[in-house]
Coordinates of C-alpha atoms in Angstrom, one line a residue:
V1 CA 11.7 6.3 -11.0
W2 CA 8.4 7.8 -11.9
V3 CA 5.0 5.7 -12.1
F4 CA 1.8 7.2 -13.7
C5 CA -1.5 5.3 -12.7
G6 CA -5.0 6.3 -12.8
D7 CA -7.3 6.1 -9.6
G8 CA -9.5 3.2 -11.2
E9 CA -6.7 1.1 -12.1
M10 CA -5.5 1.0 -8.6
D11 CA -8.2 -1.7 -7.9
E12 CA -6.2 -4.0 -10.1
V13 CA -4.3 -6.4 -7.7
E14 CA -1.0 -5.6 -9.2
S15 CA -1.2 -2.0 -8.5
L16 CA -1.1 -2.2 -4.7
G17 CA 0.0 -5.9 -4.1
A18 CA 3.7 -4.8 -3.2
I19 CA 3.7 -1.3 -2.2
G20 CA 4.9 -2.1 1.2
L21 CA 8.0 -3.7 -0.4
A22 CA 9.0 0.0 -1.5
A23 CA 8.6 1.3 2.1
R24 CA 10.6 -1.6 3.7
E25 CA 13.5 -1.1 1.3
N26 CA 13.3 2.9 1.8
L27 CA 12.9 3.4 -2.0
D28 CA 12.9 7.5 -2.0
N29 CA 13.9 7.2 -5.6
L30 CA 10.1 5.8 -6.4
I31 CA 7.4 8.3 -7.2
F32 CA 3.8 7.2 -7.9
V33 CA 1.6 9.9 -9.5
I34 CA -2.0 8.9 -9.2
N35 CA -4.4 10.8 -11.5
C36 CA -7.5 10.9 -9.6
N37 CA -10.2 12.0 -11.7
L38 CA -12.9 10.0 -9.9
Q39 CA -14.0 8.1 -13.0
R40 CA -13.6 4.7 -14.6
L41 CA -14.9 4.1 -18.2
D42 CA -18.5 3.4 -17.1
G43 CA -19.0 5.6 -13.8
P44 CA -17.3 6.7 -10.8
V45 CA -14.6 4.9 -9.0
R46 CA -16.1 5.5 -5.7
G47 CA -19.5 7.0 -6.3
N48 CA -20.6 7.0 -2.5
G49 CA -17.0 7.4 -1.2
K50 CA -13.6 9.4 -1.6
I51 CA -11.1 7.4 -3.3
I52 CA -8.3 9.7 -2.3
Q53 CA -9.0 9.1 1.1
E54 CA -9.1 5.5 0.6
L55 CA -5.8 5.7 -1.4
E56 CA -4.1 7.9 1.2
G57 CA -4.9 5.2 3.9
E58 CA -3.6 2.4 1.7
F59 CA -0.2 4.2 1.1
R60 CA 0.3 5.9 4.5
G61 CA -0.5 2.6 6.2
A62 CA 2.1 1.0 4.0
G63 CA 4.9 3.5 5.2
W64 CA 4.6 5.8 2.1
N65 CA 5.0 9.6 2.2
V66 CA 1.8 10.9 0.7
V67 CA 1.3 14.3 -1.2
K68 CA -2.4 15.3 -1.9
L69 CA -3.0 17.6 -4.6
I70 CA -6.7 18.6 -4.5
W71 CA -7.3 22.0 -5.0
G72 CA -6.1 24.6 -7.4
K73 CA -4.9 28.1 -6.3
G74 CA -8.0 29.6 -6.8
W75 CA -9.6 27.9 -3.6
D76 CA -6.7 29.4 -1.7
A77 CA -8.6 32.7 -0.4
L78 CA -11.6 30.7 0.0
L79 CA -10.0 28.2 2.4
A80 CA -8.2 31.3 4.2
A81 CA -11.5 32.8 4.8
D82 CA -13.2 29.5 5.8
K83 CA -12.4 30.4 9.8
D84 CA -15.3 28.2 11.1
G85 CA -14.5 25.3 8.9
A86 CA -17.8 25.2 7.0
L87 CA -16.2 25.0 3.5
R88 CA -13.8 22.4 4.6
K89 CA -16.6 20.4 6.2
I90 CA -18.7 20.3 2.7
M91 CA -15.5 19.4 0.8
M92 CA -15.0 16.3 3.2
D93 CA -19.0 15.4 3.1
C94 CA -19.1 15.7 -0.7
N95 CA -18.9 12.2 -2.2
D96 CA -17.0 11.5 -5.4
G97 CA -20.2 11.0 -7.3
D98 CA -21.3 14.5 -6.5
Y99 CA -17.9 15.8 -7.5
Q100 CA -18.1 14.4 -10.8
A101 CA -21.6 15.9 -11.2
M102 CA -20.1 19.4 -10.2
K103 CA -17.7 19.3 -13.4
A104 CA -20.3 17.8 -15.5
N105 CA -22.5 20.7 -15.3
D106 CA -21.7 24.5 -14.7
G107 CA -21.0 27.4 -12.3
A108 CA -24.6 27.9 -11.4
Y109 CA -24.9 24.1 -10.6
V110 CA -21.8 24.4 -8.4
R111 CA -23.1 27.4 -6.6
K112 CA -26.3 26.0 -5.7
N113 CA -25.4 22.1 -5.3
F114 CA -22.1 22.5 -3.5
F115 CA -21.6 26.0 -1.9
G116 CA -25.3 26.2 -1.3
R117 CA -25.1 23.3 1.4
D118 CA -24.5 25.9 3.9
P119 CA -25.6 29.5 4.0
R120 CA -22.0 30.6 5.3
T121 CA -20.1 29.0 2.1
L122 CA -23.1 30.4 -0.2
K123 CA -21.9 34.0 1.2
M124 CA -18.3 33.2 0.6
V125 CA -18.9 33.1 -3.5
E126 CA -21.5 35.8 -3.6
H127 CA -18.8 38.2 -5.1
L128 CA -18.0 35.5 -7.6
S129 CA -19.9 35.1 -11.1
D130 CA -21.1 31.8 -12.1
D131 CA -18.2 31.7 -14.6
E132 CA -15.6 32.5 -11.9
V133 CA -17.1 29.6 -9.7
W134 CA -16.8 27.3 -12.6
N135 CA -13.1 28.4 -12.9
L136 CA -12.3 27.2 -9.6
Q137 CA -9.9 24.5 -10.7
R138 CA -8.8 21.0 -9.1
G139 CA -5.2 21.0 -8.0
G140 CA -4.0 18.6 -11.0
H141 CA -4.8 21.5 -13.5
D142 CA -3.0 24.2 -11.6
S143 CA 0.6 24.1 -13.2
Q144 CA 2.5 25.8 -10.2
K145 CA 1.3 23.5 -7.6
V146 CA 1.7 20.5 -9.9
Y147 CA 5.7 21.6 -9.9
A148 CA 5.3 22.4 -6.1
A149 CA 4.0 18.5 -5.4
F150 CA 6.7 17.0 -7.9
H151 CA 9.6 19.0 -6.3
A152 CA 8.3 18.0 -2.9
A153 CA 8.2 14.3 -4.0
Q154 CA 11.8 14.4 -5.5
N155 CA 13.2 16.0 -2.7
H156 CA 11.9 13.7 0.1
V157 CA 14.2 11.2 1.6
A158 CA 13.9 7.6 3.3
Q159 CA 10.4 7.0 1.8
P160 CA 8.7 6.3 -1.6
T161 CA 6.1 9.1 -2.3
V162 CA 2.9 8.9 -3.7
L163 CA 1.0 11.9 -5.4
L164 CA -2.6 11.8 -5.2
V165 CA -3.5 14.5 -7.7
K166 CA -7.4 15.6 -8.3
T167 CA -8.2 16.1 -11.9
V168 CA -11.1 16.3 -14.3
K169 CA -11.4 13.9 -17.0
G170 CA -11.8 15.4 -20.2
F171 CA -10.7 18.8 -19.0
G172 CA -11.0 21.4 -21.5
M173 CA -13.7 19.5 -23.5
G174 CA -16.5 21.6 -22.1
K175 CA -20.0 20.6 -22.1
I176 CA -19.6 17.8 -24.4
G177 CA -17.2 15.7 -22.3
E178 CA -15.8 17.2 -19.1
G179 CA -16.5 15.1 -16.2
K180 CA -19.0 13.0 -18.3
N181 CA -19.1 9.2 -18.3
N182 CA -19.2 9.4 -22.2
V183 CA -16.0 10.9 -22.7
H184 CA -14.0 8.1 -23.6
Q185 CA -16.6 7.4 -26.5
T186 CA -16.6 11.0 -28.0
K187 CA -15.2 10.7 -31.3
K188 CA -15.7 14.4 -32.6
L189 CA -16.0 17.8 -31.4
T190 CA -18.4 20.6 -32.9
D191 CA -17.1 23.8 -34.0
E192 CA -18.4 25.4 -31.0
D193 CA -16.7 22.9 -28.6
I194 CA -13.7 23.3 -30.6
K195 CA -13.8 27.2 -30.4
A196 CA -14.4 27.0 -26.5
F197 CA -11.5 24.6 -26.1
R198 CA -9.2 27.0 -28.2
D199 CA -10.4 29.9 -26.0
R200 CA -9.8 28.0 -22.7
F201 CA -6.3 27.3 -23.4
N202 CA -5.2 30.4 -25.4
I203 CA -4.5 28.7 -28.6
P204 CA -3.6 31.3 -31.1
I205 CA -5.8 29.9 -34.2
P206 CA -8.3 32.3 -35.7
D207 CA -11.9 31.3 -36.4
S208 CA -11.5 31.2 -40.1
Q209 CA -9.0 28.0 -39.4
L210 CA -11.0 26.4 -36.6
A211 CA -13.1 24.0 -39.1
E212 CA -9.6 22.5 -40.4
I213 CA -8.4 21.9 -36.9
P214 CA -4.8 22.6 -37.6
F215 CA -1.8 21.4 -35.8
Y216 CA -0.5 24.2 -33.4
K217 CA 3.2 24.2 -32.9
P218 CA 4.9 27.1 -31.2
A219 CA 7.7 29.2 -32.7
D220 CA 11.2 27.8 -32.2
D221 CA 12.1 30.9 -30.4
T222 CA 9.1 31.0 -27.8
P223 CA 10.1 30.2 -24.2
E224 CA 8.3 26.8 -24.2
M225 CA 10.0 25.8 -27.3
K226 CA 13.6 26.7 -25.8
Y227 CA 12.8 25.0 -22.7
L228 CA 11.5 21.5 -24.3
H229 CA 14.9 21.6 -26.4
E230 CA 17.0 22.4 -23.3
R231 CA 15.5 19.5 -21.5
R232 CA 15.9 17.0 -24.5
K233 CA 19.6 18.1 -24.7
A234 CA 20.2 17.5 -20.9
L235 CA 18.5 14.0 -21.3
G236 CA 21.0 12.9 -24.1
G237 CA 19.0 13.9 -27.3
Y238 CA 15.6 13.5 -29.0
L239 CA 15.7 9.7 -29.7
P240 CA 16.7 6.9 -27.3
H241 CA 20.2 5.7 -28.1
R242 CA 20.8 2.0 -28.0
R243 CA 24.0 0.9 -27.0
V244 CA 25.8 -2.3 -28.3
K245 CA 28.3 -2.7 -25.8
A246 CA 27.9 -1.9 -21.9
D247 CA 30.2 0.0 -19.7
E248 CA 31.0 -3.0 -17.8
S249 CA 32.1 -6.6 -18.9
F250 CA 32.7 -9.8 -17.3
T251 CA 33.7 -13.4 -18.2
V252 CA 31.1 -16.1 -18.5
P253 CA 31.8 -19.2 -16.6
A254 CA 32.8 -22.1 -18.6
L255 CA 30.5 -24.8 -19.2
E256 CA 32.6 -27.2 -17.4
V257 CA 32.0 -25.5 -14.5
F258 CA 28.2 -27.0 -14.6
K259 CA 29.4 -30.4 -15.5
S260 CA 27.7 -31.8 -12.4
V261 CA 24.5 -30.7 -13.6
M262 CA 25.0 -31.6 -17.4
E263 CA 26.1 -35.2 -17.1
P264 CA 23.3 -37.9 -16.6
T265 CA 22.6 -39.4 -13.1
A266 CA 23.6 -42.8 -12.4
E267 CA 21.3 -45.7 -13.4
G268 CA 18.5 -46.0 -11.1
R269 CA 18.8 -42.5 -9.5
E270 CA 16.7 -39.6 -10.6
I271 CA 16.6 -35.9 -9.4
S272 CA 14.0 -33.4 -9.9
T273 CA 14.5 -30.3 -12.2
T274 CA 14.4 -28.3 -8.8
Q275 CA 17.2 -30.0 -7.6
A276 CA 19.2 -29.5 -11.1
Y277 CA 18.3 -25.8 -10.8
V278 CA 19.5 -25.4 -7.0
R279 CA 22.9 -27.0 -8.2
F280 CA 23.3 -24.7 -11.1
L281 CA 22.4 -21.8 -9.2
T282 CA 24.9 -22.8 -6.3
Q283 CA 27.6 -23.1 -9.1
L284 CA 26.7 -19.9 -10.6
L285 CA 27.0 -18.2 -7.2
R286 CA 30.6 -19.3 -6.5
D287 CA 31.9 -17.6 -9.8
Q288 CA 33.8 -14.8 -8.6
A289 CA 32.9 -12.5 -11.6
L290 CA 29.2 -13.2 -12.2
G291 CA 28.2 -14.7 -8.7
P292 CA 28.2 -11.2 -6.9
R293 CA 25.7 -10.1 -9.5
V294 CA 23.1 -13.1 -9.4
V295 CA 20.0 -12.0 -7.5
P296 CA 17.8 -14.9 -6.7
I297 CA 14.0 -13.8 -5.8
L298 CA 12.5 -16.3 -3.4
V299 CA 8.9 -16.4 -2.7
D300 CA 8.6 -18.2 0.9
E301 CA 9.3 -22.0 -0.5
A302 CA 13.3 -21.9 -0.2
R303 CA 13.3 -24.5 2.5
T304 CA 10.5 -26.7 0.5
F305 CA 12.9 -26.8 -2.4
G306 CA 16.3 -27.4 -0.6
M307 CA 17.4 -23.8 -1.2
E308 CA 17.9 -22.7 2.4
G309 CA 21.7 -23.1 2.0
L310 CA 21.6 -20.0 0.4
F311 CA 20.6 -18.2 3.5
R312 CA 23.9 -18.8 4.8
Q313 CA 26.0 -18.4 1.6
I314 CA 25.0 -15.3 0.3
G315 CA 22.3 -13.9 2.7
I316 CA 18.8 -12.3 2.5
Y317 CA 19.1 -8.5 1.5
N318 CA 17.6 -6.3 4.1
P319 CA 18.6 -2.5 4.2
A320 CA 18.4 -2.5 7.8
G321 CA 20.5 -5.5 8.4
Q322 CA 18.9 -8.3 11.0
N323 CA 17.8 -6.6 14.3
Y324 CA 16.5 -9.9 16.0
T325 CA 18.1 -13.2 16.6
P326 CA 16.3 -15.7 14.4
V327 CA 14.8 -18.7 16.0
D328 CA 17.1 -21.2 14.0
K329 CA 20.3 -19.2 14.6
D330 CA 21.8 -22.3 16.2
Q331 CA 21.8 -24.2 12.8
V332 CA 24.1 -24.1 10.1
M333 CA 21.5 -22.9 7.4
Y334 CA 19.8 -20.2 9.8
Y335 CA 17.6 -17.4 8.2
R336 CA 20.3 -15.0 7.8
E337 CA 19.2 -11.3 6.8
D338 CA 22.0 -8.9 5.8
K339 CA 22.6 -5.4 4.3
A340 CA 25.2 -7.0 1.9
G341 CA 22.7 -9.9 1.1
Q342 CA 21.7 -11.1 -2.4
I343 CA 18.6 -12.8 -2.0
L344 CA 15.2 -11.1 -2.2
Q345 CA 12.9 -12.8 -0.2
E346 CA 9.5 -10.7 -0.1
G347 CA 7.2 -13.6 0.7
I348 CA 4.1 -14.6 -1.4
N349 CA 3.3 -11.2 -3.3
E350 CA 3.5 -9.4 -6.5
A351 CA 7.1 -8.9 -6.2
G352 CA 8.0 -12.4 -5.6

Protein backbone atom coordinates (compact mmCIF):
# COMPACT_ATOMS: atom_id res chain seq x y z
CA VAL A 1 0.00 0.00 0.00
CA TRP A 2 1.65 3.20 -1.19
CA VAL A 3 0.59 6.57 0.23
CA PHE A 4 1.78 9.77 -1.45
CA CYS A 5 1.74 12.98 0.61
CA GLY A 6 3.29 16.44 0.60
CA ASP A 7 5.36 17.93 3.41
CA GLY A 8 2.89 20.80 3.90
CA GLU A 9 -0.13 18.53 4.30
CA MET A 10 1.61 16.58 7.05
CA ASP A 11 0.53 19.40 9.37
CA GLU A 12 -3.04 18.14 8.97
CA VAL A 13 -3.96 16.13 12.05
CA GLU A 14 -5.18 13.11 10.11
CA SER A 15 -1.82 12.77 8.33
CA LEU A 16 0.10 11.84 11.47
CA GLY A 17 -2.71 11.06 13.89
CA ALA A 18 -2.45 7.27 13.72
CA ILE A 19 1.04 6.48 12.46
CA GLY A 20 1.80 4.67 15.72
CA LEU A 21 -0.90 2.13 14.85
CA ALA A 22 0.96 1.04 11.70
CA ALA A 23 4.18 0.47 13.65
CA ARG A 24 2.47 -1.46 16.44
CA GLU A 25 0.84 -3.72 13.88
CA ASN A 26 4.15 -4.24 12.01
CA LEU A 27 2.55 -3.19 8.73
CA ASP A 28 5.59 -3.64 6.50
CA ASN A 29 3.37 -3.52 3.42
CA LEU A 30 2.62 0.16 4.13
CA ILE A 31 4.89 2.79 2.55
CA PHE A 32 4.49 6.57 2.87
CA VAL A 33 6.22 8.69 0.22
CA ILE A 34 6.38 12.31 1.39
CA ASN A 35 7.35 14.82 -1.28
CA CYS A 36 9.44 17.35 0.63
CA ASN A 37 9.70 20.32 -1.73
CA LEU A 38 9.80 22.59 1.35
CA GLN A 39 6.94 24.79 0.11
CA ARG A 40 3.29 25.38 0.84
CA LEU A 41 1.08 27.46 -1.43
CA ASP A 42 2.14 30.75 0.14
CA GLY A 43 5.66 30.11 1.43
CA PRO A 44 8.02 27.62 3.05
CA VAL A 45 6.69 24.80 5.22
CA ARG A 46 9.36 25.49 7.87
CA GLY A 47 11.27 28.60 6.81
CA ASN A 48 13.38 28.74 9.96
CA GLY A 49 13.56 24.97 10.42
CA LYS A 50 13.99 21.70 8.56
CA ILE A 51 10.80 19.80 7.78
CA ILE A 52 12.64 16.60 6.78
CA GLN A 53 14.40 16.38 10.13
CA GLU A 54 11.14 17.11 11.91
CA LEU A 55 9.24 14.39 10.06
CA GLU A 56 12.09 11.94 10.58
CA GLY A 57 11.75 12.46 14.32
CA GLU A 58 7.97 11.98 14.20
CA PHE A 59 8.07 8.74 12.22
CA ARG A 60 11.18 7.23 13.78
CA GLY A 61 9.80 7.94 17.23
CA ALA A 62 6.55 6.18 16.26
CA GLY A 63 8.49 3.07 15.24
CA TRP A 64 8.73 3.47 11.46
CA ASN A 65 11.64 2.67 9.19
CA VAL A 66 12.81 6.02 7.78
CA VAL A 67 14.57 6.43 4.42
CA LYS A 68 15.75 9.94 3.55
CA LEU A 69 16.43 10.73 -0.11
CA ILE A 70 17.94 14.20 -0.04
CA TRP A 71 20.84 14.55 -2.50
CA GLY A 72 21.22 13.41 -6.10
CA LYS A 73 24.29 11.53 -7.32
CA GLY A 74 25.96 14.78 -8.44
CA TRP A 75 26.67 15.46 -4.77
CA ASP A 76 28.32 12.08 -4.16
CA ALA A 77 31.82 13.15 -5.21
CA LEU A 78 31.58 16.35 -3.15
CA LEU A 79 30.47 14.46 -0.06
CA ALA A 80 33.25 11.90 -0.56
CA ALA A 81 35.79 14.75 -0.66
CA ASP A 82 34.32 16.37 2.47
CA LYS A 83 36.91 14.87 4.81
CA ASP A 84 36.50 17.44 7.58
CA GLY A 85 32.69 17.67 7.44
CA ALA A 86 32.50 21.29 6.29
CA LEU A 87 29.96 20.54 3.56
CA ARG A 88 27.84 18.39 5.88
CA LYS A 89 27.81 21.18 8.44
CA ILE A 90 26.52 23.68 5.89
CA MET A 91 23.87 21.20 4.78
CA MET A 92 22.68 20.86 8.36
CA ASP A 93 22.90 24.57 9.20
CA CYS A 94 21.07 25.76 6.07
CA ASN A 95 17.37 26.14 6.88
CA ASP A 96 14.53 25.37 4.50
CA GLY A 97 13.84 29.00 3.69
CA ASP A 98 17.38 29.36 2.38
CA TYR A 99 17.20 26.04 0.54
CA GLN A 100 14.13 27.32 -1.29
CA ALA A 101 15.99 30.48 -2.27
CA MET A 102 18.88 28.44 -3.66
CA LYS A 103 16.58 26.87 -6.25
CA ALA A 104 14.67 30.06 -6.95
CA ASN A 105 17.87 31.71 -8.22
CA ASP A 106 20.85 30.39 -10.20
CA GLY A 107 24.21 28.65 -9.91
CA ALA A 108 26.11 31.83 -9.10
CA TYR A 109 23.73 32.47 -6.21
CA VAL A 110 24.21 28.93 -4.90
CA ARG A 111 27.99 29.24 -5.18
CA LYS A 112 28.02 32.48 -3.19
CA ASN A 113 25.29 31.82 -0.62
CA PHE A 114 25.67 28.08 -0.02
CA PHE A 115 29.20 26.96 -0.81
CA GLY A 116 30.51 30.43 0.02
CA ARG A 117 29.64 29.98 3.68
CA ASP A 118 33.00 28.28 4.20
CA PRO A 119 36.24 28.76 2.19
CA ARG A 120 36.76 24.99 2.20
CA THR A 121 33.44 24.26 0.49
CA LEU A 122 33.90 27.14 -1.94
CA LYS A 123 37.16 25.55 -3.03
CA MET A 124 35.38 22.21 -3.51
CA VAL A 125 33.35 23.63 -6.41
CA GLU A 126 35.95 25.91 -7.99
CA HIS A 127 36.30 23.44 -10.87
CA LEU A 128 32.54 23.56 -11.59
CA SER A 129 30.82 26.16 -13.76
CA ASP A 130 27.78 28.02 -12.44
CA ASP A 131 25.57 25.82 -14.63
CA GLU A 132 27.16 22.69 -13.15
CA VAL A 133 26.61 24.00 -9.64
CA TRP A 134 22.99 24.73 -10.54
CA ASN A 135 22.55 21.19 -11.89
CA LEU A 136 23.48 19.55 -8.58
CA GLN A 137 20.08 17.97 -8.12
CA ARG A 138 18.12 17.01 -5.05
CA GLY A 139 17.48 13.34 -4.43
CA GLY A 140 13.88 13.27 -5.60
CA HIS A 141 14.94 14.21 -9.14
CA ASP A 142 17.55 11.45 -9.43
CA SER A 143 15.69 8.49 -10.95
CA GLN A 144 18.31 5.92 -9.94
CA LYS A 145 18.25 6.99 -6.31
CA VAL A 146 14.45 7.11 -6.33
CA TYR A 147 14.43 3.53 -7.59
CA ALA A 148 16.93 2.48 -4.92
CA ALA A 149 14.82 4.13 -2.18
CA PHE A 150 11.62 2.48 -3.41
CA HIS A 151 13.38 -0.88 -3.59
CA ALA A 152 14.68 -0.54 -0.03
CA ALA A 153 11.20 0.37 1.22
CA GLN A 154 9.50 -2.51 -0.56
CA ASN A 155 11.95 -5.06 0.83
CA HIS A 156 12.01 -3.85 4.43
CA VAL A 157 10.30 -6.20 6.88
CA ALA A 158 8.58 -5.86 10.27
CA GLN A 159 8.05 -2.09 10.03
CA PRO A 160 6.15 0.38 7.85
CA THR A 161 8.48 2.66 5.87
CA VAL A 162 8.39 6.38 5.17
CA LEU A 163 10.40 7.89 2.32
CA LEU A 164 11.29 11.54 2.89
CA VAL A 165 12.10 12.71 -0.61
CA LYS A 166 13.60 16.17 -1.14
CA THR A 167 12.48 17.84 -4.36
CA VAL A 168 12.02 21.26 -5.93
CA LYS A 169 8.52 22.59 -6.51
CA GLY A 170 8.04 23.54 -10.14
CA PHE A 171 11.03 21.44 -11.20
CA GLY A 172 11.77 22.08 -14.87
CA MET A 173 9.94 25.41 -15.07
CA GLY A 174 13.18 27.35 -14.79
CA LYS A 175 13.29 30.99 -13.77
CA ILE A 176 9.54 31.52 -14.16
CA GLY A 177 8.48 29.16 -11.41
CA GLU A 178 11.10 26.76 -10.08
CA GLY A 179 11.29 27.08 -6.31
CA LYS A 180 9.18 30.25 -6.36
CA ASN A 181 6.10 30.99 -4.27
CA ASN A 182 4.02 31.92 -7.31
CA VAL A 183 4.44 28.56 -9.04
CA HIS A 184 0.84 27.53 -8.25
CA GLN A 185 -0.54 30.63 -9.94
CA THR A 186 1.61 30.38 -13.07
CA LYS A 187 -0.83 29.81 -15.91
CA LYS A 188 1.35 30.16 -19.01
CA LEU A 189 4.99 29.81 -19.95
CA THR A 190 6.74 32.10 -22.42
CA ASP A 191 8.29 30.67 -25.58
CA GLU A 192 11.73 30.91 -23.98
CA ASP A 193 10.52 29.09 -20.87
CA ILE A 194 9.01 26.32 -22.99
CA LYS A 195 12.25 26.03 -24.94
CA ALA A 196 14.25 25.78 -21.70
CA PHE A 197 11.84 23.10 -20.44
CA ARG A 198 12.25 21.10 -23.66
CA ASP A 199 16.02 21.32 -23.54
CA ARG A 200 16.18 20.38 -19.88
CA PHE A 201 14.24 17.15 -20.39
CA ASN A 202 15.50 16.37 -23.91
CA ILE A 203 12.04 16.35 -25.49
CA PRO A 204 12.44 15.86 -29.29
CA ILE A 205 10.29 18.74 -30.53
CA PRO A 206 11.83 21.23 -33.02
CA ASP A 207 11.80 25.00 -32.45
CA SER A 208 9.36 25.41 -35.33
CA GLN A 209 6.64 23.54 -33.37
CA LEU A 210 7.22 24.91 -29.88
CA ALA A 211 4.66 27.72 -30.21
CA GLU A 212 1.96 25.08 -30.73
CA ILE A 213 3.01 23.22 -27.55
CA PRO A 214 2.32 19.84 -29.19
CA PHE A 215 1.62 16.70 -27.20
CA TYR A 216 4.60 14.38 -27.31
CA LYS A 217 4.24 10.62 -27.12
CA PRO A 218 7.22 8.28 -27.68
CA ALA A 219 6.85 5.69 -30.45
CA ASP A 220 5.40 2.33 -29.44
CA ASP A 221 8.70 0.54 -30.11
CA THR A 222 10.76 2.75 -27.78
CA PRO A 223 12.06 1.19 -24.52
CA GLU A 224 9.95 3.46 -22.33
CA MET A 225 6.69 2.63 -24.13
CA LYS A 226 7.48 -1.09 -24.12
CA TYR A 227 8.10 -0.88 -20.40
CA LEU A 228 4.80 0.92 -19.76
CA HIS A 229 2.84 -1.62 -21.81
CA GLU A 230 4.54 -4.50 -19.99
CA ARG A 231 3.67 -3.03 -16.62
CA ARG A 232 0.03 -2.45 -17.57
CA LYS A 233 -0.19 -6.04 -18.79
CA ALA A 234 1.31 -7.31 -15.53
CA LEU A 235 -1.22 -5.23 -13.58
CA GLY A 236 -4.14 -6.79 -15.40
CA GLY A 237 -4.91 -4.41 -18.24
CA TYR A 238 -5.40 -0.76 -19.13
CA LEU A 239 -8.71 -0.12 -17.39
CA PRO A 240 -9.94 -1.15 -13.95
CA HIS A 241 -12.16 -4.20 -14.14
CA ARG A 242 -15.23 -4.18 -11.92
CA ARG A 243 -16.18 -7.67 -10.83
CA VAL A 244 -19.89 -8.25 -10.24
CA LYS A 245 -19.28 -11.42 -8.27
CA ALA A 246 -16.69 -11.98 -5.56
CA ASP A 247 -14.48 -15.05 -5.35
CA GLU A 248 -16.14 -15.96 -2.04
CA SER A 249 -19.74 -15.98 -0.93
CA PHE A 250 -21.57 -16.62 2.32
CA THR A 251 -25.10 -16.83 3.60
CA VAL A 252 -26.61 -13.73 5.15
CA PRO A 253 -28.23 -14.44 8.55
CA ALA A 254 -32.00 -14.81 8.42
CA LEU A 255 -34.04 -11.91 9.72
CA GLU A 256 -35.37 -14.19 12.46
CA VAL A 257 -31.92 -14.12 14.07
CA PHE A 258 -32.51 -10.49 15.03
CA LYS A 259 -36.03 -11.03 16.36
CA SER A 260 -35.08 -9.85 19.87
CA VAL A 261 -33.93 -6.53 18.48
CA MET A 262 -36.79 -5.99 16.06
CA GLU A 263 -39.68 -6.71 18.40
CA PRO A 264 -40.99 -3.84 20.55
CA THR A 265 -39.97 -3.77 24.18
CA ALA A 266 -42.50 -4.43 26.93
CA GLU A 267 -44.77 -1.56 27.86
CA GLY A 268 -43.04 0.85 30.20
CA ARG A 269 -39.59 -0.47 29.37
CA GLU A 270 -37.27 1.34 27.00
CA ILE A 271 -33.79 0.61 25.71
CA SER A 272 -31.26 2.98 24.18
CA THR A 273 -30.12 2.77 20.60
CA THR A 274 -26.71 1.75 21.96
CA GLN A 275 -28.19 -1.23 23.75
CA ALA A 276 -30.07 -2.23 20.61
CA TYR A 277 -26.89 -1.95 18.57
CA VAL A 278 -24.92 -4.10 21.03
CA ARG A 279 -27.62 -6.79 20.90
CA PHE A 280 -27.60 -6.70 17.11
CA LEU A 281 -23.80 -6.94 16.99
CA THR A 282 -23.77 -9.82 19.47
CA GLN A 283 -26.20 -11.81 17.33
CA LEU A 284 -24.20 -11.05 14.20
CA LEU A 285 -20.98 -12.26 15.79
CA ARG A 286 -22.62 -15.58 16.71
CA ASP A 287 -23.31 -16.35 13.06
CA GLN A 288 -20.86 -19.05 11.97
CA ALA A 289 -20.50 -17.79 8.41
CA LEU A 290 -20.52 -14.02 8.82
CA GLY A 291 -19.40 -13.66 12.44
CA PRO A 292 -15.66 -14.26 11.86
CA ARG A 293 -15.68 -11.52 9.21
CA VAL A 294 -17.09 -8.83 11.50
CA VAL A 295 -14.43 -6.43 12.86
CA PRO A 296 -15.81 -4.03 15.50
CA ILE A 297 -13.69 -0.86 15.82
CA LEU A 298 -13.93 0.47 19.36
CA VAL A 299 -12.81 3.90 20.53
CA ASP A 300 -12.04 3.36 24.21
CA GLU A 301 -15.70 3.46 25.20
CA ALA A 302 -16.67 -0.24 25.22
CA ARG A 303 -17.28 -0.35 28.98
CA THR A 304 -19.28 2.88 28.85
CA PHE A 305 -21.75 1.37 26.39
CA GLY A 306 -21.90 -2.14 27.82
CA MET A 307 -19.78 -3.76 25.13
CA GLU A 308 -17.04 -5.20 27.36
CA GLY A 309 -18.51 -8.67 26.89
CA LEU A 310 -16.95 -8.63 23.43
CA PHE A 311 -13.49 -8.64 25.02
CA ARG A 312 -14.02 -12.20 26.23
CA GLN A 313 -16.24 -13.30 23.36
CA ILE A 314 -14.04 -12.43 20.37
CA GLY A 315 -10.95 -10.77 21.86
CA ILE A 316 -8.98 -7.67 20.96
CA TYR A 317 -6.60 -8.10 18.03
CA ASN A 318 -2.92 -7.69 18.81
CA PRO A 319 -0.26 -9.25 16.55
CA ALA A 320 1.92 -9.89 19.63
CA GLY A 321 -0.85 -11.40 21.73
CA GLN A 322 -1.06 -10.39 25.39
CA ASN A 323 2.34 -10.29 27.09
CA TYR A 324 1.06 -8.99 30.41
CA THR A 325 -1.52 -9.95 33.02
CA PRO A 326 -4.48 -7.53 32.78
CA VAL A 327 -5.55 -5.95 36.05
CA ASP A 328 -9.07 -7.39 35.66
CA LYS A 329 -7.99 -10.94 34.76
CA ASP A 330 -10.08 -12.36 37.60
CA GLN A 331 -13.28 -11.03 36.03
CA VAL A 332 -15.42 -12.77 33.44
CA MET A 333 -15.23 -9.86 30.96
CA TYR A 334 -11.55 -9.01 31.36
CA TYR A 335 -9.50 -7.04 28.87
CA ARG A 336 -8.30 -9.84 26.58
CA GLU A 337 -5.83 -9.20 23.77
CA ASP A 338 -5.18 -12.05 21.37
CA LYS A 339 -3.40 -12.76 18.09
CA ALA A 340 -6.72 -14.12 16.78
CA GLY A 341 -8.83 -11.29 18.21
CA GLN A 342 -11.38 -9.49 16.05
CA ILE A 343 -11.83 -6.17 17.81
CA LEU A 344 -9.69 -3.21 16.76
CA GLN A 345 -9.18 -1.27 19.98
CA GLU A 346 -6.98 1.66 19.06
CA GLY A 347 -8.14 4.16 21.64
CA ILE A 348 -9.18 7.69 20.79
CA ASN A 349 -7.32 8.43 17.56
CA GLU A 350 -7.88 8.92 13.86
CA ALA A 351 -8.06 5.16 13.23
CA GLY A 352 -10.79 4.81 15.85
